Amino acid sequence: MGIKTFFASLMMLITIAVMCSPLYLVWFGFTMDGSVAVRICLIVVGLILCRLFKPISNLFDKDFKWF
């Protein structure tokens, strides 16, 4: 495996992680055990990032209105 293939693979994994992080924040806010304020903040931040970056629309290549 060459260095270009390594960096291309690394960039692909970073891109996938960045696209899925807003969805993870929402899921983590619903499933974690902690204070209610932290859970609400995680859910709100995740939903705001979903609205800004539209990860579901990018993954499915279709323009959904909310995500």
PDB file of C-alpha atoms in Angstrom:
ATOM      1  CA  MET A   1       0.000   0.000   0.000  1.00  0.00           C
ATOM      2  CA  GLY A   2       1.450   3.308  -1.075  1.00  0.00           C
ATOM      3  CA  ILE A   3       1.473   6.546   0.830  1.00  0.00           C
ATOM      4  CA  LYS A   4      -1.181   8.081  -1.444  1.00  0.00           C
ATOM      5  CA  THR A   5      -3.533   5.163  -0.806  1.00  0.00           C
ATOM      6  CA  PHE A   6      -2.936   5.483   2.921  1.00  0.00           C
ATOM      7  CA  PHE A   7      -3.768   9.194   2.958  1.00  0.00           C
ATOM      8  CA  ALA A   8      -6.816   8.672   0.730  1.00  0.00           C
ATOM      9  CA  SER A   9      -8.099   5.994   3.104  1.00  0.00           C
ATOM     10  CA  LEU A  10      -7.426   8.229   6.099  1.00  0.00           C
ATOM     11  CA  MET A  11      -9.281  11.151   4.525  1.00  0.00           C
ATOM     12  CA  MET A  12     -12.237   8.898   3.689  1.00  0.00           C
ATOM     13  CA  LEU A  13     -12.487   7.714   7.298  1.00  0.00           C
ATOM     14  CA  ILE A  14     -12.224  11.267   8.633  1.00  0.00           C
ATOM     15  CA  THR A  15     -14.964  12.420   6.247  1.00  0.00           C
ATOM     16  CA  ILE A  16     -17.273   9.609   7.312  1.00  0.00           C
ATOM     17  CA  ALA A  17     -16.617  10.392  10.989  1.00  0.00           C
ATOM     18  CA  VAL A  18     -17.376  14.089  10.512  1.00  0.00           C
ATOM     19  CA  MET A  19     -20.579  13.322   8.621  1.00  0.00           C
ATOM     20  CA  CYS A  20     -21.832  10.891  11.277  1.00  0.00           C
ATOM     21  CA  SER A  21     -20.860  12.922  14.362  1.00  0.00           C
ATOM     22  CA  PRO A  22     -24.087  15.028  14.515  1.00  0.00           C
ATOM     23  CA  LEU A  23     -26.152  11.851  14.383  1.00  0.00           C
ATOM     24  CA  TYR A  24     -23.978  10.351  17.123  1.00  0.00           C
ATOM     25  CA  LEU A  25     -24.484  13.402  19.349  1.00  0.00           C
ATOM     26  CA  VAL A  26     -28.267  13.052  19.103  1.00  0.00           C
ATOM     27  CA  TRP A  27     -28.131   9.298  19.755  1.00  0.00           C
ATOM     28  CA  PHE A  28     -25.719   9.746  22.664  1.00  0.00           C
ATOM     29  CA  GLY A  29     -27.960  12.439  24.169  1.00  0.00           C
ATOM     30  CA  PHE A  30     -30.901  10.051  24.193  1.00  0.00           C
ATOM     31  CA  THR A  31     -29.046   7.011  25.539  1.00  0.00           C
ATOM     32  CA  MET A  32     -26.511   8.343  28.076  1.00  0.00           C
ATOM     33  CA  ASP A  33     -26.916   8.307  31.835  1.00  0.00           C
ATOM     34  CA  GLY A  34     -26.231  11.773  33.124  1.00  0.00           C
ATOM     35  CA  SER A  35     -27.794  15.064  33.998  1.00  0.00           C
ATOM     36  CA  VAL A  36     -30.775  16.229  32.045  1.00  0.00           C
ATOM     37  CA  ALA A  37     -29.103  19.523  31.117  1.00  0.00           C
ATOM     38  CA  VAL A  38     -26.126  17.776  29.476  1.00  0.00           C
ATOM     39  CA  ARG A  39     -28.420  15.406  27.604  1.00  0.00           C
ATOM     40  CA  ILE A  40     -30.561  18.274  26.304  1.00  0.00           C
ATOM     41  CA  CYS A  41     -27.451  20.209  25.239  1.00  0.00           C
ATOM     42  CA  LEU A  42     -26.104  17.194  23.331  1.00  0.00           C
ATOM     43  CA  ILE A  43     -29.408  16.690  21.546  1.00  0.00           C
ATOM     44  CA  VAL A  44     -29.763  20.386  20.663  1.00  0.00           C
ATOM     45  CA  VAL A  45     -26.175  20.686  19.413  1.00  0.00           C
ATOM     46  CA  GLY A  46     -26.581  17.495  17.392  1.00  0.00           C
ATOM     47  CA  LEU A  47     -29.800  18.718  15.803  1.00  0.00           C
ATOM     48  CA  ILE A  48     -28.267  22.099  14.972  1.00  0.00           C
ATOM     49  CA  LEU A  49     -25.288  20.386  13.333  1.00  0.00           C
ATOM     50  CA  CYS A  50     -27.656  18.070  11.443  1.00  0.00           C
ATOM     51  CA  ARG A  51     -29.488  21.137  10.169  1.00  0.00           C
ATOM     52  CA  LEU A  52     -26.242  22.861   9.121  1.00  0.00           C
ATOM     53  CA  PHE A  53     -24.359  19.950   7.544  1.00  0.00           C
ATOM     54  CA  LYS A  54     -27.294  17.750   6.447  1.00  0.00           C
ATOM     55  CA  PRO A  55     -25.489  14.405   6.867  1.00  0.00           C
ATOM     56  CA  ILE A  56     -28.504  12.295   5.876  1.00  0.00           C
ATOM     57  CA  SER A  57     -29.018  14.300   2.684  1.00  0.00           C
ATOM     58  CA  ASN A  58     -25.332  13.888   1.819  1.00  0.00           C
ATOM     59  CA  LEU A  59     -25.343  10.158   2.539  1.00  0.00           C
ATOM     60  CA  PHE A  60     -28.467   9.421   0.480  1.00  0.00           C
ATOM     61  CA  ASP A  61     -27.824  12.077  -2.206  1.00  0.00           C
ATOM     62  CA  LYS A  62     -31.378  13.395  -1.848  1.00  0.00           C
ATOM     63  CA  ASP A  63     -32.382  16.801  -0.502  1.00  0.00           C
ATOM     64  CA  PHE A  64     -34.412  16.181   2.639  1.00  0.00           C
ATOM     65  CA  LYS A  65     -35.905  19.379   4.056  1.00  0.00           C
ATOM     66  CA  TRP A  66     -34.925  18.939   7.722  1.00  0.00           C
ATOM     67  CA  PHE A  67     -31.895  16.640   7.657  1.00  0.00           C
TER      68      PHE A  67
END
